[in-house]
PDB file of C-alpha atoms in Angstrom:
ATOM      1  CA  GLN A   2       9.134 -10.905  -5.706  1.00  0.00           C
ATOM      2  CA  VAL A   3       6.761 -13.653  -4.575  1.00  0.00           C
ATOM      3  CA  HIS A   4       3.207 -14.636  -5.473  1.00  0.00           C
ATOM      4  CA  LEU A   5       0.497 -14.003  -2.876  1.00  0.00           C
ATOM      5  CA  GLN A   6      -2.920 -15.688  -2.831  1.00  0.00           C
ATOM      6  CA  GLN A   7      -5.466 -14.556  -0.244  1.00  0.00           C
ATOM      7  CA  TRP A   8      -8.870 -15.742   0.909  1.00  0.00           C
ATOM      8  CA  GLY A   9     -11.484 -15.231   3.599  1.00  0.00           C
ATOM      9  CA  ALA A  10     -15.117 -14.438   4.296  1.00  0.00           C
ATOM     10  CA  GLY A  11     -16.515 -11.552   2.269  1.00  0.00           C
ATOM     11  CA  LEU A  12     -19.695 -10.734   4.200  1.00  0.00           C
ATOM     12  CA  LEU A  13     -19.843 -10.104   7.926  1.00  0.00           C
ATOM     13  CA  LYS A  14     -22.357  -8.751  10.408  1.00  0.00           C
ATOM     14  CA  PRO A  15     -21.474  -5.957  12.831  1.00  0.00           C
ATOM     15  CA  SER A  16     -19.545  -7.182  15.902  1.00  0.00           C
ATOM     16  CA  GLU A  17     -18.210 -10.266  14.112  1.00  0.00           C
ATOM     17  CA  THR A  18     -14.528 -11.019  13.513  1.00  0.00           C
ATOM     18  CA  LEU A  19     -12.898 -10.573  10.113  1.00  0.00           C
ATOM     19  CA  SER A  20     -10.441 -13.339   9.243  1.00  0.00           C
ATOM     20  CA  LEU A  21      -8.257 -13.415   6.142  1.00  0.00           C
ATOM     21  CA  THR A  22      -5.312 -15.611   5.179  1.00  0.00           C
ATOM     22  CA  CYS A  23      -2.547 -15.052   2.635  1.00  0.00           C
ATOM     23  CA  ALA A  24      -0.348 -17.807   1.192  1.00  0.00           C
ATOM     24  CA  VAL A  25       3.144 -17.076  -0.100  1.00  0.00           C
ATOM     25  CA  TYR A  26       4.499 -18.908  -3.135  1.00  0.00           C
ATOM     26  CA  GLY A  27       7.773 -18.930  -4.991  1.00  0.00           C
ATOM     27  CA  GLY A  28      10.225 -17.136  -2.775  1.00  0.00           C
ATOM     28  CA  SER A  29      11.744 -16.560   0.614  1.00  0.00           C
ATOM     29  CA  PHE A  30       9.145 -16.513   3.386  1.00  0.00           C
ATOM     30  CA  SER A  31      11.708 -15.360   5.918  1.00  0.00           C
ATOM     31  CA  GLY A  32      12.919 -12.366   3.965  1.00  0.00           C
ATOM     32  CA  TYR A  33       9.864 -10.160   4.189  1.00  0.00           C
ATOM     33  CA  TYR A  34       7.647  -7.993   6.310  1.00  0.00           C
ATOM     34  CA  TRP A  35       4.185  -9.488   5.745  1.00  0.00           C
ATOM     35  CA  THR A  36       1.561  -6.775   5.699  1.00  0.00           C
ATOM     36  CA  TRP A  37      -2.163  -6.131   5.522  1.00  0.00           C
ATOM     37  CA  ILE A  38      -3.498  -3.031   3.784  1.00  0.00           C
ATOM     38  CA  ARG A  39      -7.099  -2.033   3.142  1.00  0.00           C
ATOM     39  CA  GLN A  40      -8.956   0.343   0.848  1.00  0.00           C
ATOM     40  CA  ALA A  41     -12.448   1.548   1.666  1.00  0.00           C
ATOM     41  CA  PRO A  42     -14.722   2.179  -1.345  1.00  0.00           C
ATOM     42  CA  GLY A  43     -13.529   5.231  -3.236  1.00  0.00           C
ATOM     43  CA  LYS A  44     -10.775   5.895  -0.699  1.00  0.00           C
ATOM     44  CA  GLY A  45      -7.009   5.622  -0.445  1.00  0.00           C
ATOM     45  CA  LEU A  46      -4.882   2.800   0.898  1.00  0.00           C
ATOM     46  CA  GLU A  47      -4.652   2.288   4.658  1.00  0.00           C
ATOM     47  CA  TRP A  48      -1.814   0.335   6.275  1.00  0.00           C
ATOM     48  CA  ILE A  49      -3.190  -1.992   8.963  1.00  0.00           C
ATOM     49  CA  GLY A  50      -0.049  -3.671  10.256  1.00  0.00           C
ATOM     50  CA  GLU A  51       2.727  -6.130   9.611  1.00  0.00           C
ATOM     51  CA  VAL A  52       4.648  -9.099  10.965  1.00  0.00           C
ATOM     52  CA  ASN A  53       8.217 -10.213  10.340  1.00  0.00           C
ATOM     53  CA  HIS A  54       9.525 -13.754  10.141  1.00  0.00           C
ATOM     54  CA  GLY A  55      10.330 -13.729  13.822  1.00  0.00           C
ATOM     55  CA  GLY A  56       6.706 -13.011  14.615  1.00  0.00           C
ATOM     56  CA  SER A  57       7.246  -9.441  15.759  1.00  0.00           C
ATOM     57  CA  THR A  58       4.225  -7.291  14.901  1.00  0.00           C
ATOM     58  CA  THR A  59       3.517  -3.586  14.383  1.00  0.00           C
ATOM     59  CA  TYR A  60      -0.026  -2.251  14.080  1.00  0.00           C
ATOM     60  CA  LYS A  61      -1.663   1.037  13.150  1.00  0.00           C
ATOM     61  CA  ALA A  62      -2.355   2.768  16.448  1.00  0.00           C
ATOM     62  CA  SER A  63      -6.057   3.370  15.785  1.00  0.00           C
ATOM     63  CA  LEU A  64      -6.654  -0.348  15.057  1.00  0.00           C
ATOM     64  CA  LYS A  65      -4.305  -1.866  17.608  1.00  0.00           C
ATOM     65  CA  SER A  66      -6.996  -2.811  20.110  1.00  0.00           C
ATOM     66  CA  ARG A  67      -8.884  -4.924  17.530  1.00  0.00           C
ATOM     67  CA  VAL A  68      -6.269  -6.364  15.189  1.00  0.00           C
ATOM     68  CA  SER A  69      -3.803  -9.209  15.212  1.00  0.00           C
ATOM     69  CA  ILE A  70      -1.530 -10.551  12.475  1.00  0.00           C
ATOM     70  CA  SER A  71      -0.011 -13.993  12.795  1.00  0.00           C
ATOM     71  CA  LEU A  72       2.310 -16.352  10.918  1.00  0.00           C
ATOM     72  CA  ASP A  73       2.140 -20.024  10.059  1.00  0.00           C
ATOM     73  CA  THR A  74       5.695 -20.699   8.910  1.00  0.00           C
ATOM     74  CA  SER A  75       4.955 -24.391   8.314  1.00  0.00           C
ATOM     75  CA  LYS A  76       2.514 -23.403   5.570  1.00  0.00           C
ATOM     76  CA  ASN A  77       4.161 -20.147   4.398  1.00  0.00           C
ATOM     77  CA  GLN A  78       1.007 -18.283   5.323  1.00  0.00           C
ATOM     78  CA  PHE A  79       0.062 -15.248   7.372  1.00  0.00           C
ATOM     79  CA  SER A  80      -3.326 -14.141   8.645  1.00  0.00           C
ATOM     80  CA  LEU A  81      -5.310 -11.092   9.703  1.00  0.00           C
ATOM     81  CA  SER A  82      -7.907 -11.010  12.457  1.00  0.00           C
ATOM     82  CA  LEU A  83      -9.982  -7.862  13.056  1.00  0.00           C
ATOM     83  CA  ARG A  84     -12.469  -8.058  15.907  1.00  0.00           C
ATOM     84  CA  SER A  85     -15.764  -6.261  16.465  1.00  0.00           C
ATOM     85  CA  VAL A  86     -16.167  -5.030  12.908  1.00  0.00           C
ATOM     86  CA  THR A  87     -18.506  -2.203  11.925  1.00  0.00           C
ATOM     87  CA  ALA A  88     -19.618  -0.770   8.604  1.00  0.00           C
ATOM     88  CA  ALA A  89     -16.515   1.445   8.710  1.00  0.00           C
ATOM     89  CA  ASP A  90     -14.402  -1.686   8.214  1.00  0.00           C
ATOM     90  CA  THR A  91     -15.981  -2.358   4.821  1.00  0.00           C
ATOM     91  CA  ALA A  92     -13.083  -2.347   2.353  1.00  0.00           C
ATOM     92  CA  VAL A  93     -10.954  -4.309  -0.057  1.00  0.00           C
ATOM     93  CA  TYR A  94      -8.251  -5.962   2.029  1.00  0.00           C
ATOM     94  CA  TYR A  95      -4.854  -6.676   0.471  1.00  0.00           C
ATOM     95  CA  CYS A  96      -1.985  -8.769   1.737  1.00  0.00           C
ATOM     96  CA  ALA A  97       1.431  -7.514   0.666  1.00  0.00           C
ATOM     97  CA  GLY A  98       5.127  -8.209   1.150  1.00  0.00           C
ATOM     98  CA  LEU A  99       7.980  -5.800   1.722  1.00  0.00           C
ATOM     99  CA  TRP A 100      11.477  -7.273   1.305  1.00  0.00           C
ATOM    100  CA  LEU A 101      13.680  -6.712   4.325  1.00  0.00           C
ATOM    101  CA  GLY A 102      16.148  -3.967   3.565  1.00  0.00           C
ATOM    102  CA  SER A 103      13.932  -2.424   0.918  1.00  0.00           C
ATOM    103  CA  TYR A 104      11.305   0.240   1.264  1.00  0.00           C
ATOM    104  CA  TYR A 105       8.449  -0.827  -0.950  1.00  0.00           C
ATOM    105  CA  PHE A 106       5.772  -3.465  -1.266  1.00  0.00           C
ATOM    106  CA  ASP A 107       6.858  -5.532  -4.247  1.00  0.00           C
ATOM    107  CA  SER A 108       4.275  -8.290  -3.911  1.00  0.00           C
ATOM    108  CA  TRP A 109       0.503  -7.926  -3.517  1.00  0.00           C
ATOM    109  CA  GLY A 110      -2.399 -10.289  -3.185  1.00  0.00           C
ATOM    110  CA  GLN A 111      -5.416  -9.978  -5.442  1.00  0.00           C
ATOM    111  CA  GLY A 112      -7.531  -8.239  -2.789  1.00  0.00           C
ATOM    112  CA  THR A 113     -10.644  -9.430  -0.947  1.00  0.00           C
ATOM    113  CA  LEU A 114     -13.767  -7.290  -0.646  1.00  0.00           C
ATOM    114  CA  VAL A 115     -15.126  -7.506   2.885  1.00  0.00           C
ATOM    115  CA  THR A 116     -18.558  -6.020   3.461  1.00  0.00           C
ATOM    116  CA  VAL A 117     -19.961  -5.438   6.942  1.00  0.00           C
ATOM    117  CA  SER A 118     -23.723  -5.206   6.936  1.00  0.00           C
ATOM    118  CA  SER A 119     -26.587  -6.263   9.151  1.00  0.00           C
TER     119      SER A 119
ATOM    120  CA  ASN B  20       2.162   9.851  13.512  1.00  0.00           C
ATOM    121  CA  PHE B  21       1.907  12.001  10.393  1.00  0.00           C
ATOM    122  CA  VAL B  22      -0.418  12.494   7.424  1.00  0.00           C
ATOM    123  CA  LEU B  23       0.472  12.523   3.723  1.00  0.00           C
ATOM    124  CA  THR B  24      -1.781  14.847   1.724  1.00  0.00           C
ATOM    125  CA  GLN B  25      -2.300  14.444  -2.018  1.00  0.00           C
ATOM    126  CA  PRO B  26      -4.605  16.290  -4.399  1.00  0.00           C
ATOM    127  CA  HIS B  27      -7.792  14.326  -4.967  1.00  0.00           C
ATOM    128  CA  SER B  28      -7.485  14.495  -8.739  1.00  0.00           C
ATOM    129  CA  VAL B  29      -5.379  15.880 -11.574  1.00  0.00           C
ATOM    130  CA  SER B  30      -5.898  15.854 -15.308  1.00  0.00           C
ATOM    131  CA  GLU B  31      -3.743  16.515 -18.330  1.00  0.00           C
ATOM    132  CA  SER B  32      -3.632  15.872 -22.044  1.00  0.00           C
ATOM    133  CA  PRO B  33      -1.722  13.089 -23.786  1.00  0.00           C
ATOM    134  CA  GLY B  34       1.906  13.962 -24.438  1.00  0.00           C
ATOM    135  CA  LYS B  35       2.032  16.549 -21.636  1.00  0.00           C
ATOM    136  CA  THR B  36       3.688  16.349 -18.223  1.00  0.00           C
ATOM    137  CA  VAL B  37       1.798  16.101 -14.954  1.00  0.00           C
ATOM    138  CA  THR B  38       3.104  16.393 -11.396  1.00  0.00           C
ATOM    139  CA  ILE B  39       1.394  14.957  -8.325  1.00  0.00           C
ATOM    140  CA  SER B  40       2.368  16.258  -4.890  1.00  0.00           C
ATOM    141  CA  CYS B  41       2.475  14.499  -1.528  1.00  0.00           C
ATOM    142  CA  THR B  42       2.906  16.761   1.513  1.00  0.00           C
ATOM    143  CA  ARG B  43       3.979  15.453   4.909  1.00  0.00           C
ATOM    144  CA  SER B  44       2.205  17.054   7.875  1.00  0.00           C
ATOM    145  CA  SER B  45       4.917  16.668  10.491  1.00  0.00           C
ATOM    146  CA  GLY B  46       8.483  15.480  10.562  1.00  0.00           C
ATOM    147  CA  SER B  47      10.841  15.942   7.652  1.00  0.00           C
ATOM    148  CA  ILE B  48       9.951  14.504   4.250  1.00  0.00           C
ATOM    149  CA  ALA B  49      13.628  13.635   3.939  1.00  0.00           C
ATOM    150  CA  SER B  50      13.724  11.545   7.089  1.00  0.00           C
ATOM    151  CA  ASN B  51      12.035   8.496   5.555  1.00  0.00           C
ATOM    152  CA  SER B  52      11.928   7.381   1.948  1.00  0.00           C
ATOM    153  CA  VAL B  53       8.848   8.020  -0.180  1.00  0.00           C
ATOM    154  CA  GLN B  54       7.360   5.460  -2.517  1.00  0.00           C
ATOM    155  CA  TRP B  55       4.752   5.873  -5.258  1.00  0.00           C
ATOM    156  CA  TYR B  56       2.290   3.203  -6.377  1.00  0.00           C
ATOM    157  CA  GLN B  57       0.088   3.080  -9.458  1.00  0.00           C
ATOM    158  CA  GLN B  58      -3.312   1.427  -9.151  1.00  0.00           C
ATOM    159  CA  ARG B  59      -5.504   0.789 -12.149  1.00  0.00           C
ATOM    160  CA  PRO B  60      -9.244   0.158 -11.586  1.00  0.00           C
ATOM    161  CA  GLY B  61      -9.915  -3.268 -10.160  1.00  0.00           C
ATOM    162  CA  SER B  62      -6.220  -4.076  -9.732  1.00  0.00           C
ATOM    163  CA  SER B  63      -3.706  -4.230  -6.913  1.00  0.00           C
ATOM    164  CA  PRO B  64      -1.174  -1.404  -6.676  1.00  0.00           C
ATOM    165  CA  THR B  65       2.233  -1.660  -8.325  1.00  0.00           C
ATOM    166  CA  ILE B  66       5.378   0.277  -7.481  1.00  0.00           C
ATOM    167  CA  VAL B  67       6.552   3.002  -9.857  1.00  0.00           C
ATOM    168  CA  ILE B  68       9.008   4.963  -7.669  1.00  0.00           C
ATOM    169  CA  TYR B  69      10.848   3.916  -4.497  1.00  0.00           C
ATOM    170  CA  GLU B  70      13.351   5.630  -2.203  1.00  0.00           C
ATOM    171  CA  ASP B  71      12.182   9.069  -3.372  1.00  0.00           C
ATOM    172  CA  TYR B  72      13.372   8.824  -6.997  1.00  0.00           C
ATOM    173  CA  GLN B  73      14.441   5.261  -7.808  1.00  0.00           C
ATOM    174  CA  ARG B  74      12.643   3.511 -10.645  1.00  0.00           C
ATOM    175  CA  PRO B  75      12.136  -0.282 -10.575  1.00  0.00           C
ATOM    176  CA  SER B  76      13.108  -2.192 -13.671  1.00  0.00           C
ATOM    177  CA  GLY B  77      10.296  -2.181 -16.168  1.00  0.00           C
ATOM    178  CA  VAL B  78       8.964   1.249 -15.206  1.00  0.00           C
ATOM    179  CA  PRO B  79       9.425   3.737 -18.060  1.00  0.00           C
ATOM    180  CA  ASP B  80      11.762   6.655 -17.521  1.00  0.00           C
ATOM    181  CA  ARG B  81       8.769   8.919 -18.149  1.00  0.00           C
ATOM    182  CA  PHE B  82       8.121   8.400 -14.423  1.00  0.00           C
ATOM    183  CA  SER B  83      10.305  10.368 -12.012  1.00  0.00           C
ATOM    184  CA  GLY B  84      10.246  11.231  -8.328  1.00  0.00           C
ATOM    185  CA  SER B  85      11.683  13.981  -6.166  1.00  0.00           C
ATOM    186  CA  ILE B  86      11.460  15.505  -2.727  1.00  0.00           C
ATOM    187  CA  ASP B  87      11.481  19.187  -1.694  1.00  0.00           C
ATOM    188  CA  SER B  88      12.444  19.916   1.879  1.00  0.00           C
ATOM    189  CA  SER B  89      11.320  23.545   1.637  1.00  0.00           C
ATOM    190  CA  SER B  90       7.694  22.462   1.081  1.00  0.00           C
ATOM    191  CA  ASN B  91       8.117  19.188   2.989  1.00  0.00           C
ATOM    192  CA  SER B  92       6.699  17.322   0.058  1.00  0.00           C
ATOM    193  CA  ALA B  93       7.436  14.652  -2.490  1.00  0.00           C
ATOM    194  CA  SER B  94       6.413  14.737  -6.126  1.00  0.00           C
ATOM    195  CA  LEU B  95       5.733  12.225  -8.871  1.00  0.00           C
ATOM    196  CA  SER B  96       6.102  13.500 -12.427  1.00  0.00           C
ATOM    197  CA  ILE B  97       4.940  11.686 -15.510  1.00  0.00           C
ATOM    198  CA  SER B  98       6.075  13.051 -18.861  1.00  0.00           C
ATOM    199  CA  GLY B  99       4.813  12.198 -22.325  1.00  0.00           C
ATOM    200  CA  LEU B 100       1.453  11.173 -20.874  1.00  0.00           C
ATOM    201  CA  LYS B 101      -0.229   8.156 -22.413  1.00  0.00           C
ATOM    202  CA  PRO B 102      -3.818   6.995 -22.029  1.00  0.00           C
ATOM    203  CA  GLU B 103      -2.601   3.938 -20.090  1.00  0.00           C
ATOM    204  CA  ASP B 104      -1.161   6.219 -17.396  1.00  0.00           C
ATOM    205  CA  GLU B 105      -4.717   6.980 -16.296  1.00  0.00           C
ATOM    206  CA  ALA B 106      -4.891   5.477 -12.813  1.00  0.00           C
ATOM    207  CA  ASP B 107      -4.811   6.272  -9.110  1.00  0.00           C
ATOM    208  CA  TYR B 108      -1.411   7.135  -7.640  1.00  0.00           C
ATOM    209  CA  HIS B 109      -0.596   6.674  -3.967  1.00  0.00           C
ATOM    210  CA  CYS B 110       2.420   7.991  -2.065  1.00  0.00           C
ATOM    211  CA  GLN B 111       3.716   6.102   0.972  1.00  0.00           C
ATOM    212  CA  SER B 112       6.287   6.710   3.674  1.00  0.00           C
ATOM    213  CA  SER B 113       7.091   5.524   7.188  1.00  0.00           C
ATOM    214  CA  ASP B 114       8.120   6.533  10.650  1.00  0.00           C
ATOM    215  CA  ARG B 115       9.045   4.533  13.727  1.00  0.00           C
ATOM    216  CA  THR B 116       5.380   3.755  14.423  1.00  0.00           C
ATOM    217  CA  GLY B 117       4.545   2.293  11.049  1.00  0.00           C
ATOM    218  CA  ARG B 118       3.792   2.979   7.419  1.00  0.00           C
ATOM    219  CA  VAL B 119       1.541   5.705   6.059  1.00  0.00           C
ATOM    220  CA  PHE B 120      -0.200   6.155   2.711  1.00  0.00           C
ATOM    221  CA  GLY B 121      -1.488   9.349   1.191  1.00  0.00           C
ATOM    222  CA  GLY B 122      -5.135   9.599   0.205  1.00  0.00           C
ATOM    223  CA  GLY B 123      -4.426   8.843  -3.438  1.00  0.00           C
ATOM    224  CA  THR B 124      -4.710  10.989  -6.574  1.00  0.00           C
ATOM    225  CA  LYS B 125      -6.832  10.114  -9.575  1.00  0.00           C
ATOM    226  CA  LEU B 126      -5.005  10.956 -12.797  1.00  0.00           C
ATOM    227  CA  THR B 127      -7.199  11.516 -15.825  1.00  0.00           C
ATOM    228  CA  VAL B 128      -5.546  11.646 -19.232  1.00  0.00           C
ATOM    229  CA  LEU B 129      -7.952  13.745 -21.260  1.00  0.00           C
TER     230      LEU B 129
END
């Protein structure tokens, strides 16, 4: 298990780009799938996508045209970019880690509320 | 892709047992492992069951998981309910296209 600390802008206007970053502390950066998950108000969790240490990404099909997840291995950080946001993208965004060879997210960031409003 | 369907809410009294279901819409429930997360208000989720029925260290044995191929569903059971079990519970699985969460179930301990 590692410690994740995330940050980014919390208020956006429609059509802007959401950008969040997550820093990884206290463990193996190369041993995980690094993931972004969101939760709209009063709703369940929604997997957005993930990246492995080699930089290979997988995205939720319905978001694929707007999302990118990237790594900065020099800083042990990974980032989320979501373009052309609308009110439907308003949610708490979590970064999370899933250890390679396991099946569950054992490390979570604290969550960032992102509100999209004109 | 597939959908995982959970009841929106369940409630039970302290000391009783409650079971939360998670039904997979397509593909076999047994083809990919199912995980369960607990989420208390204002907090990030934490794992309570992984690989269908495995319990991480630190999770009480009051929590148990199972799958039922006949109903294509997974279940989380919590016995000896305590007030601190009141939370949202989310199931999660995967296929070759990515990872999927259920809609979450709010457990109220009356």
